[in-house]
Tab-separated table of C-alpha atoms in Angstrom:
chain	number	residue	atom	x	y	z
B	314	MET	CA	99.172	-27.153	57.921
B	315	LYS	CA	95.421	-27.834	58.152
B	316	ILE	CA	92.677	-28.974	55.772
B	317	ARG	CA	90.495	-25.899	55.050
B	318	SER	CA	87.743	-28.049	53.649
B	319	ILE	CA	86.813	-31.523	52.558
B	320	THR	CA	84.413	-30.697	49.669
B	321	TYR	CA	81.951	-33.122	48.404
B	322	PHE	CA	80.606	-32.597	44.875
B	323	SER	CA	77.130	-33.851	43.900
B	324	ASN	CA	74.420	-33.332	41.316
B	325	PRO	CA	71.052	-32.517	42.970
B	326	VAL	CA	68.980	-32.670	39.722
B	327	GLN	CA	67.602	-35.999	40.604
B	328	PRO	CA	64.319	-36.176	42.625
B	329	ASN	CA	66.098	-37.929	45.408
B	330	TYR	CA	68.422	-35.022	46.151
B	331	PRO	CA	67.695	-35.290	49.933
B	332	GLU	CA	69.133	-38.829	49.830
B	333	SER	CA	72.164	-37.602	47.922
B	334	ILE	CA	72.804	-34.935	50.596
B	335	SER	CA	72.409	-37.598	53.277
B	336	GLU	CA	75.107	-39.680	51.506
B	337	ALA	CA	77.266	-36.509	51.373
B	338	GLY	CA	76.818	-36.123	55.175
B	339	VAL	CA	77.841	-39.813	55.856
B	340	PHE	CA	80.890	-39.489	53.690
B	341	SER	CA	81.954	-36.163	54.985
B	342	ALA	CA	81.739	-37.411	58.657
B	343	ALA	CA	83.780	-40.485	57.714
B	344	ALA	CA	86.340	-38.281	55.917
B	345	ARG	CA	86.690	-35.929	58.813
B	346	GLU	CA	87.424	-38.810	61.100
B	347	GLU	CA	89.961	-40.381	58.667
B	348	PHE	CA	92.011	-37.303	58.090
B	349	THR	CA	91.859	-36.348	61.841
B	350	GLN	CA	93.312	-39.768	62.574
B	351	GLN	CA	96.049	-39.003	60.059
B	352	GLY	CA	97.008	-35.956	62.163
B	353	TYR	CA	95.284	-33.122	60.234
B	354	GLU	CA	92.813	-30.581	61.662
B	355	VAL	CA	89.814	-30.493	59.467
B	356	GLN	CA	88.184	-26.991	59.707
B	357	THR	CA	84.993	-27.611	57.590
B	358	THR	CA	83.118	-30.067	55.480
B	359	ARG	CA	81.305	-28.653	52.433
B	360	LEU	CA	79.003	-29.593	49.564
B	361	ALA	CA	79.181	-28.225	45.997
B	362	THR	CA	76.436	-28.701	43.486
B	363	THR	CA	76.074	-28.338	39.738
B	364	PRO	CA	75.264	-24.905	38.370
B	365	LEU	CA	72.073	-23.167	39.414
B	366	SER	CA	70.358	-23.629	36.027
B	367	THR	CA	70.654	-27.369	36.156
B	368	PHE	CA	68.298	-27.774	39.154
B	369	LEU	CA	66.282	-24.458	39.603
B	370	ASP	CA	63.150	-23.317	37.976
B	371	GLU	CA	64.381	-20.501	35.725
B	372	HIS	CA	61.201	-18.488	35.885
B	373	THR	CA	59.976	-18.822	39.535
B	374	PHE	CA	61.978	-17.178	42.241
B	375	THR	CA	59.642	-18.489	45.038
B	376	SER	CA	60.335	-22.115	44.160
B	377	THR	CA	64.018	-21.331	43.754
B	378	LEU	CA	64.153	-19.738	47.236
B	379	SER	CA	62.333	-22.613	48.761
B	380	LYS	CA	64.673	-25.247	47.153
B	381	VAL	CA	67.833	-23.345	48.125
B	382	CYS	CA	66.697	-22.943	51.831
B	383	LYS	CA	65.797	-26.674	51.844
B	384	ILE	CA	69.206	-27.708	50.562
B	385	GLU	CA	70.841	-25.478	53.127
B	386	GLY	CA	68.767	-27.009	55.819
B	387	LEU	CA	69.412	-30.524	54.751
B	388	CYS	CA	73.126	-29.847	54.715
B	389	ARG	CA	72.986	-28.379	58.296
B	390	GLY	CA	71.121	-31.433	59.381
B	391	GLN	CA	73.879	-33.711	58.009
B	392	GLY	CA	76.673	-31.757	59.682
B	393	ILE	CA	77.842	-30.119	56.486
B	394	ASP	CA	79.094	-26.694	57.262
B	395	TYR	CA	78.644	-24.862	53.957
B	396	VAL	CA	77.081	-25.437	50.495
B	397	SER	CA	78.039	-23.813	47.232
B	398	LEU	CA	75.098	-23.767	44.899
B	399	GLY	CA	77.012	-23.583	41.591
B	400	PRO	CA	77.415	-20.499	39.398
B	401	ALA	CA	74.858	-18.575	37.551
B	402	LEU	CA	75.452	-18.908	33.887
B	403	PRO	CA	75.389	-16.191	31.227
B	404	HIS	CA	72.392	-17.665	29.344
B	405	HIS	CA	70.315	-17.508	32.537
B	406	ARG	CA	70.331	-13.878	33.447
B	407	SER	CA	67.624	-14.078	36.040
B	408	HIS	CA	69.718	-16.268	38.246
B	409	TYR	CA	72.140	-13.432	38.799
B	410	GLU	CA	69.392	-11.138	39.623
B	411	TRP	CA	68.143	-13.602	42.350
B	412	ILE	CA	71.473	-13.972	44.143
B	413	PRO	CA	71.197	-11.000	46.457
B	414	ALA	CA	67.871	-12.108	47.790
B	415	LEU	CA	69.230	-15.746	48.107
B	416	LEU	CA	72.152	-14.445	50.051
B	417	GLU	CA	69.835	-12.537	52.342
B	418	ALA	CA	67.685	-15.552	53.049
B	419	THR	CA	70.558	-17.956	53.809
B	420	GLU	CA	73.495	-18.183	56.200
B	421	SER	CA	75.841	-20.884	55.003
B	422	ALA	CA	75.044	-20.990	51.209
B	423	PHE	CA	77.584	-19.554	48.766
B	424	PHE	CA	76.928	-18.418	45.215
B	425	SER	CA	78.893	-17.318	42.140
B	426	GLY	CA	78.448	-15.964	38.730
B	427	ALA	CA	80.245	-16.907	35.570
B	428	MET	CA	81.597	-14.049	33.445
B	429	THR	CA	83.294	-16.069	30.756
B	430	LEU	CA	82.301	-18.465	28.028
B	431	PRO	CA	83.963	-21.555	26.509
B	432	ASN	CA	86.628	-21.071	23.938
B	433	GLY	CA	87.931	-17.665	25.277
B	434	GLY	CA	84.672	-15.780	25.375
B	435	VAL	CA	83.785	-12.868	27.858
B	436	SER	CA	80.210	-12.043	28.309
B	437	LEU	CA	79.712	-8.253	28.848
B	438	SER	CA	76.189	-8.763	30.179
B	439	ALA	CA	77.353	-11.360	32.715
B	440	VAL	CA	80.197	-9.038	33.860
B	441	ARG	CA	77.595	-6.416	34.517
B	442	ALA	CA	75.298	-8.842	36.226
B	443	CYS	CA	78.103	-9.884	38.669
B	444	ALA	CA	78.880	-6.248	39.399
B	445	ASP	CA	75.183	-5.600	40.109
B	446	VAL	CA	75.149	-8.612	42.544
B	447	ILE	CA	78.211	-7.185	44.442
B	448	VAL	CA	76.637	-3.770	44.896
B	449	LYS	CA	73.242	-5.069	45.815
B	450	ALA	CA	74.644	-7.613	48.245
B	451	ALA	CA	76.841	-5.073	50.066
B	452	PRO	CA	74.163	-3.475	52.202
B	453	LEU	CA	72.606	-6.768	53.336
B	454	SER	CA	74.722	-6.425	56.478
B	455	PRO	CA	76.362	-3.341	58.034
B	456	ASP	CA	79.868	-4.655	57.322
B	457	GLY	CA	79.246	-5.760	53.745
B	458	PHE	CA	79.839	-9.341	54.830
B	459	ALA	CA	77.366	-10.916	52.537
B	460	ASN	CA	79.770	-10.586	49.592
B	461	LEU	CA	82.058	-13.148	51.393
B	462	ARG	CA	79.620	-15.638	49.959
B	463	PHE	CA	79.658	-14.496	46.358
B	464	ALA	CA	82.416	-14.514	43.746
B	465	ALA	CA	82.576	-13.631	40.046
B	466	LEU	CA	84.260	-16.454	38.106
B	467	ALA	CA	86.462	-16.203	34.996
B	468	ASN	CA	87.557	-19.444	33.225
B	469	VAL	CA	87.057	-21.508	36.428
B	470	PRO	CA	86.653	-25.164	35.758
B	471	PRO	CA	84.574	-27.526	37.982
B	472	GLY	CA	86.100	-29.388	40.918
B	473	SER	CA	87.805	-26.603	42.897
B	474	PRO	CA	87.138	-27.336	46.595
B	475	PHE	CA	87.584	-23.701	47.565
B	476	PHE	CA	84.392	-21.557	47.987
B	477	PRO	CA	82.721	-19.716	46.474
B	478	ALA	CA	84.238	-21.076	43.248
B	479	ALA	CA	83.240	-24.741	43.877
B	480	TYR	CA	80.822	-26.409	41.590
B	481	HIS	CA	80.228	-29.806	39.832
B	482	LEU	CA	79.623	-30.955	36.278
B	483	ASP	CA	79.086	-34.698	36.593
B	484	ASP	CA	76.270	-37.079	37.512
B	485	GLN	CA	78.552	-39.004	39.814
B	486	PRO	CA	79.749	-37.625	43.136
B	487	SER	CA	83.389	-36.819	43.928
B	488	PHE	CA	85.394	-35.084	46.572
B	489	ALA	CA	88.464	-32.850	46.853
B	490	LEU	CA	90.607	-31.189	49.570
B	491	ALA	CA	91.368	-27.515	50.034
B	492	LEU	CA	94.335	-26.806	52.307
B	493	GLU	CA	95.417	-24.042	54.595
B	494	ALA	CA	99.108	-24.468	54.086
B	495	ALA	CA	100.713	-21.039	53.797
B	496	ASP	CA	102.954	-21.936	56.782
B	497	LEU	CA	104.822	-24.428	54.682
B	498	ALA	CA	105.971	-21.520	52.458
B	499	VAL	CA	106.760	-19.267	55.400
B	500	THR	CA	108.899	-21.998	56.945
B	501	ALA	CA	110.703	-22.909	53.706
B	502	PHE	CA	111.545	-19.327	52.760
B	503	SER	CA	112.435	-17.982	56.256
B	504	GLU	CA	114.696	-20.787	57.412
B	505	ALA	CA	116.666	-21.671	54.241
B	506	SER	CA	120.028	-20.113	53.521
B	507	ASP	CA	119.599	-19.777	49.781
B	508	LEU	CA	116.868	-19.686	47.113
B	509	THR	CA	117.626	-23.162	45.797
B	510	SER	CA	117.320	-24.884	49.130
B	511	ALA	CA	114.194	-22.799	50.085
B	512	ARG	CA	112.402	-24.047	46.866
B	513	GLN	CA	113.519	-27.624	47.392
B	514	GLY	CA	112.273	-27.392	51.026
B	515	LEU	CA	108.781	-26.277	49.988
B	516	ILE	CA	108.562	-28.902	47.249
B	517	ALA	CA	109.579	-31.597	49.669
B	518	ALA	CA	107.071	-30.466	52.238
B	519	MET	CA	104.190	-30.304	49.687
B	520	ASN	CA	105.053	-33.818	48.336
B	521	LYS	CA	105.200	-35.345	51.777
B	522	HIS	CA	101.754	-34.033	52.883
B	523	ALA	CA	100.251	-34.699	49.469
B	524	GLN	CA	101.352	-38.319	49.579
B	525	LYS	CA	99.929	-38.824	53.035
B	526	LEU	CA	96.683	-37.050	52.292
B	527	SER	CA	96.171	-38.840	48.909
B	528	HIS	CA	96.701	-42.225	50.551
B	529	ALA	CA	93.963	-41.494	52.974
B	530	ALA	CA	91.756	-40.101	50.293
B	531	LYS	CA	92.083	-43.127	48.079
B	532	THR	CA	91.170	-45.295	51.080
B	533	LEU	CA	87.950	-43.298	51.416
B	534	SER	CA	87.369	-43.309	47.638
B	535	ASN	CA	87.483	-47.156	47.610
B	536	ARG	CA	85.391	-47.517	50.665
B	537	PHE	CA	82.560	-45.257	49.490
B	538	GLY	CA	82.883	-45.493	45.753
B	539	VAL	CA	83.273	-41.712	45.389
B	540	ARG	CA	85.830	-40.377	42.983
B	541	TYR	CA	88.822	-38.626	44.548
B	542	GLY	CA	89.311	-35.317	42.602
B	543	GLY	CA	92.617	-34.232	44.205
B	544	ILE	CA	94.102	-31.439	46.302
B	545	ASP	CA	93.914	-27.764	45.835
B	546	PHE	CA	97.248	-26.893	47.365
B	547	SER	CA	96.852	-23.110	47.035
B	548	LEU	CA	98.610	-22.459	50.294
B	549	ALA	CA	95.680	-20.593	51.652
B	550	PRO	CA	96.591	-18.304	54.583
B	551	TYR	CA	95.321	-17.532	58.057
B	552	PRO	CA	95.493	-14.089	59.657
B	553	ASP	CA	98.652	-14.810	61.483
B	554	GLU	CA	102.107	-14.118	60.271
B	555	ILE	CA	103.200	-17.671	60.665
B	556	CYS	CA	100.534	-18.593	58.104
B	557	SER	CA	100.942	-15.566	55.784
B	558	LEU	CA	101.757	-15.921	52.179
B	559	GLY	CA	102.480	-12.155	52.290
B	560	ALA	CA	105.268	-12.998	54.846
B	561	ALA	CA	106.597	-15.786	52.627
B	562	LEU	CA	106.736	-13.416	49.672
B	563	GLU	CA	108.593	-10.827	51.734
B	564	HIS	CA	111.072	-13.260	53.014
B	565	LEU	CA	111.749	-14.260	49.381
B	566	ALA	CA	111.912	-10.658	47.915
B	567	GLY	CA	113.511	-8.977	50.796
B	568	ALA	CA	110.965	-6.155	50.399
B	569	SER	CA	107.361	-5.358	51.395
B	570	ILE	CA	104.800	-6.999	49.070
B	571	GLY	CA	103.564	-4.238	46.724
B	572	LYS	CA	107.039	-2.947	46.201
B	573	ARG	CA	109.408	-3.758	43.265
B	574	GLY	CA	110.645	-7.390	43.306
B	575	SER	CA	107.251	-8.717	44.451
B	576	VAL	CA	106.220	-9.959	41.122
B	577	ALA	CA	109.400	-11.955	40.718
B	578	ALA	CA	108.802	-13.350	44.238
B	579	ALA	CA	105.293	-14.368	43.408
B	580	ALA	CA	106.400	-15.929	40.067
B	581	ILE	CA	109.141	-17.878	41.925
B	582	LEU	CA	106.829	-19.225	44.555
B	583	ALA	CA	104.155	-20.160	42.101
B	584	ASP	CA	106.639	-21.912	39.879
B	585	THR	CA	107.974	-23.811	42.977
B	586	MET	CA	104.499	-25.000	43.698
B	587	ASP	CA	104.103	-26.218	40.188
B	588	GLN	CA	107.050	-28.508	40.612
B	589	ALA	CA	105.469	-30.444	43.458
B	590	GLU	CA	103.857	-33.722	42.513
B	591	PHE	CA	100.286	-34.306	43.700
B	592	PRO	CA	96.843	-34.887	42.053
B	593	ARG	CA	95.729	-31.311	41.363
B	594	ALA	CA	92.266	-29.884	41.892
B	595	GLY	CA	91.072	-26.295	41.487
B	596	PHE	CA	93.558	-23.435	41.391
B	597	SER	CA	96.597	-25.087	43.098
B	598	GLY	CA	98.317	-21.738	42.830
B	599	LEU	CA	99.320	-18.694	44.927
B	600	MET	CA	96.340	-17.331	46.823
B	601	LEU	CA	96.420	-13.659	47.911
B	602	PRO	CA	93.226	-12.885	49.807
B	603	VAL	CA	93.762	-9.483	51.349
B	604	LEU	CA	91.673	-9.777	54.482
B	605	GLU	CA	92.627	-13.366	55.238
B	606	ASP	CA	96.371	-12.619	55.409
B	607	SER	CA	97.779	-10.490	58.104
B	608	VAL	CA	100.706	-9.199	56.117
B	609	LEU	CA	98.614	-8.466	52.945
B	610	ALA	CA	96.024	-6.702	55.141
B	611	GLU	CA	98.794	-4.587	56.791
B	612	ARG	CA	100.384	-3.610	53.428
B	613	ALA	CA	97.023	-2.679	52.049
B	614	ALA	CA	96.293	-0.481	55.118
B	615	GLN	CA	99.685	1.153	54.609
B	616	GLY	CA	98.862	1.889	50.967
B	617	VAL	CA	101.879	-0.229	49.802
B	618	LEU	CA	99.612	-2.849	48.199
B	619	ASP	CA	96.804	-1.786	45.856
B	620	LEU	CA	94.455	-3.342	43.298
B	621	LYS	CA	96.818	-2.895	40.410
B	622	ASP	CA	99.425	-4.931	42.322
B	623	LEU	CA	96.892	-7.659	42.892
B	624	LEU	CA	95.956	-7.788	39.194
B	625	LEU	CA	99.577	-7.877	38.278
B	626	TYR	CA	100.258	-10.741	40.540
B	627	SER	CA	97.215	-12.588	39.032
B	628	ALA	CA	99.185	-12.585	35.681
B	629	VAL	CA	101.940	-14.776	37.155
B	630	CYS	CA	100.026	-16.810	39.810
B	631	GLY	CA	97.064	-16.616	42.054
B	632	THR	CA	93.286	-16.890	42.202
B	633	GLY	CA	92.514	-13.292	41.394
B	634	LEU	CA	91.080	-10.610	43.683
B	635	ASP	CA	89.944	-12.163	46.927
B	636	THR	CA	88.338	-10.531	50.039
B	637	VAL	CA	89.168	-7.013	48.837
B	638	PRO	CA	87.524	-4.245	50.975
B	639	LEU	CA	86.122	-1.433	48.829
B	640	PRO	CA	84.284	1.815	49.495
B	641	GLY	CA	80.681	1.508	50.399
B	642	ASP	CA	79.552	3.925	47.703
B	643	THR	CA	81.309	1.890	44.905
B	644	THR	CA	78.993	1.626	41.855
B	645	ALA	CA	78.421	-1.334	39.554
B	646	ASN	CA	79.728	0.856	36.733
B	647	GLU	CA	83.079	1.239	38.614
B	648	ILE	CA	83.227	-2.464	39.382
B	649	VAL	CA	82.556	-3.575	35.696
B	650	PRO	CA	86.013	-2.441	34.347
B	651	LEU	CA	87.827	-4.199	37.258
B	652	LEU	CA	85.898	-7.415	36.538
B	653	LEU	CA	86.615	-6.980	32.792
B	654	ASP	CA	90.330	-6.746	33.437
B	655	LEU	CA	90.186	-9.912	35.462
B	656	ALA	CA	88.224	-11.783	32.924
B	657	ALA	CA	90.427	-10.674	30.102
B	658	LEU	CA	93.463	-11.820	31.993
B	659	SER	CA	91.930	-15.293	32.642
B	660	GLN	CA	91.094	-15.859	29.026
B	661	ARG	CA	94.299	-14.448	27.481
B	662	LEU	CA	96.424	-16.328	29.915
B	663	ASN	CA	94.138	-19.406	29.889
B	664	LYS	CA	93.919	-19.615	33.710
B	665	PRO	CA	91.124	-19.504	36.357
B	666	LEU	CA	90.597	-16.298	38.245
B	667	THR	CA	87.911	-15.014	40.544
B	668	ALA	CA	86.783	-11.738	42.205
B	669	ARG	CA	85.384	-11.578	45.689
B	670	LEU	CA	84.939	-7.805	46.240
B	671	MET	CA	83.482	-6.363	49.526
B	672	PRO	CA	82.123	-2.909	49.368
B	673	ILE	CA	81.645	-1.812	53.060
B	674	PRO	CA	78.659	0.402	53.791
B	675	GLY	CA	79.527	3.785	55.084
B	676	LYS	CA	83.192	3.386	54.581
B	677	SER	CA	85.477	5.388	52.247
B	678	ALA	CA	88.852	4.573	50.829
B	679	GLY	CA	91.436	4.765	53.635
B	680	ASP	CA	88.899	4.013	56.438
B	681	GLU	CA	89.639	1.132	58.857
B	682	THR	CA	87.642	-2.019	58.380
B	683	GLY	CA	85.858	-3.314	61.462
B	684	PHE	CA	85.391	-6.976	60.957
B	685	ASN	CA	84.978	-9.247	63.989
B	686	PHE	CA	85.672	-12.531	62.217
B	687	GLU	CA	88.268	-15.196	63.169
B	688	TYR	CA	89.490	-15.669	59.549
B	689	PHE	CA	89.921	-11.911	58.772
B	690	ALA	CA	92.656	-9.440	59.659
B	691	ASN	CA	91.424	-5.899	59.602
B	692	SER	CA	92.866	-3.523	57.137
B	693	ARG	CA	91.774	-0.283	55.383
B	694	VAL	CA	89.342	0.166	52.595
B	695	MET	CA	91.134	0.074	49.244
B	696	ALA	CA	90.552	2.629	46.466
B	697	ILE	CA	89.022	1.203	43.315
B	698	ASP	CA	90.370	3.853	41.063
B	699	ALA	CA	88.020	3.147	38.090
B	700	ASP	CA	86.127	5.196	35.553
B	701	GLU	CA	82.928	4.089	33.878
B	702	ILE	CA	83.549	1.862	30.875
B	703	SER	CA	83.340	3.324	27.321
B	704	LEU	CA	80.414	2.975	25.087
B	705	HIS	CA	82.011	0.118	23.171
B	706	MET	CA	82.133	-1.951	26.417
B	707	SER	CA	78.515	-1.146	27.491
B	708	SER	CA	76.774	-3.470	25.055
B	709	ASP	CA	75.381	-6.926	25.608
B	710	GLU	CA	77.710	-8.564	23.162
B	711	ASP	CA	80.274	-11.217	23.875
B	712	PHE	CA	83.959	-10.960	22.739
B	713	TYR	CA	86.563	-13.595	22.431
B	714	LEU	CA	90.261	-13.667	23.338
B	715	SER	CA	92.648	-16.430	22.157
B	716	PRO	CA	95.354	-17.567	24.538
B	717	ARG	CA	98.716	-15.958	23.694
B	718	LYS	CA	100.672	-18.162	21.357
B	719	PRO	CA	104.055	-19.243	22.681
């Protein structure tokens, strides 16, 4: 198990934001040292800010670009690997329109766009704006890689340490941990002789690490006066079978993920994780990023796992649709209904979901991907299988969904 990220949350609204980024750098360096001494590999340190609209000039792209680049440079100077500049919000449409250019101008800055509103609302105009960002960002690099740094958010609260979903909604700083811990599930479900002992083994492993991590985190919190926001124990994978949630699910179901029985396996694993005791941040659920998981990538390449399966799993667990390779000629009108499905699920089930979709220029459904990236397993481009939305769904209105009553 590794720490994917120590994420520091800060509000850059104040005039002294360079000083706040300096404080983030000092804290992050100390936190990396502390957790390393506790025996954990720390892959990255990150900074997440409040939403774009809280600290950018809504009407001036030039000043926005300058400030974003300055924040990125300050983070780099402080040894902070990545920065998430909060989500664009539905009542600031121009911020969505600026994101492709901001992605092009930066290297380590992540962005997101909110599709939902408080109290169960879904903004049709924001859904379309997110689809436009995805399509416009795709050709910024030959492999469509820019969309790794953008996600459409549905019902996602602040405080998640995983990018691109991370953002802050407080004047005081805080920090949280994002883990790469799929190997705990693989071990628990491959070595146990029965389901009960497998579930107990995973819970015990999660509790053991959470207790150790939280003890170190509270020491840091007291030392620096920075609130500890908890752990996102989403069991993030790495493209190796020993760190594959797809492998864990297949051990549990006795079948390839995408085949019958997979939903039950996903629900069992998610429910098992819910029984662990730790201070929760972010999703703390089952994460199924296609290109970051060797088994998921292989099943997608075989055509066993498709987008409908991923949406179905999102109903019982998960973070949504993550690192999904799509045809390069996918249009915004084809992406909109997929995002609408995700947003509707998030509000009806009252859970956070995201979409990180990656149209790959020049590629068609079934073509091999060609990424050269340590954290990706290559697969094949997945068919989106979408028609354009109906007239009723093409307006700029908002609609509301109440969570299903028990």
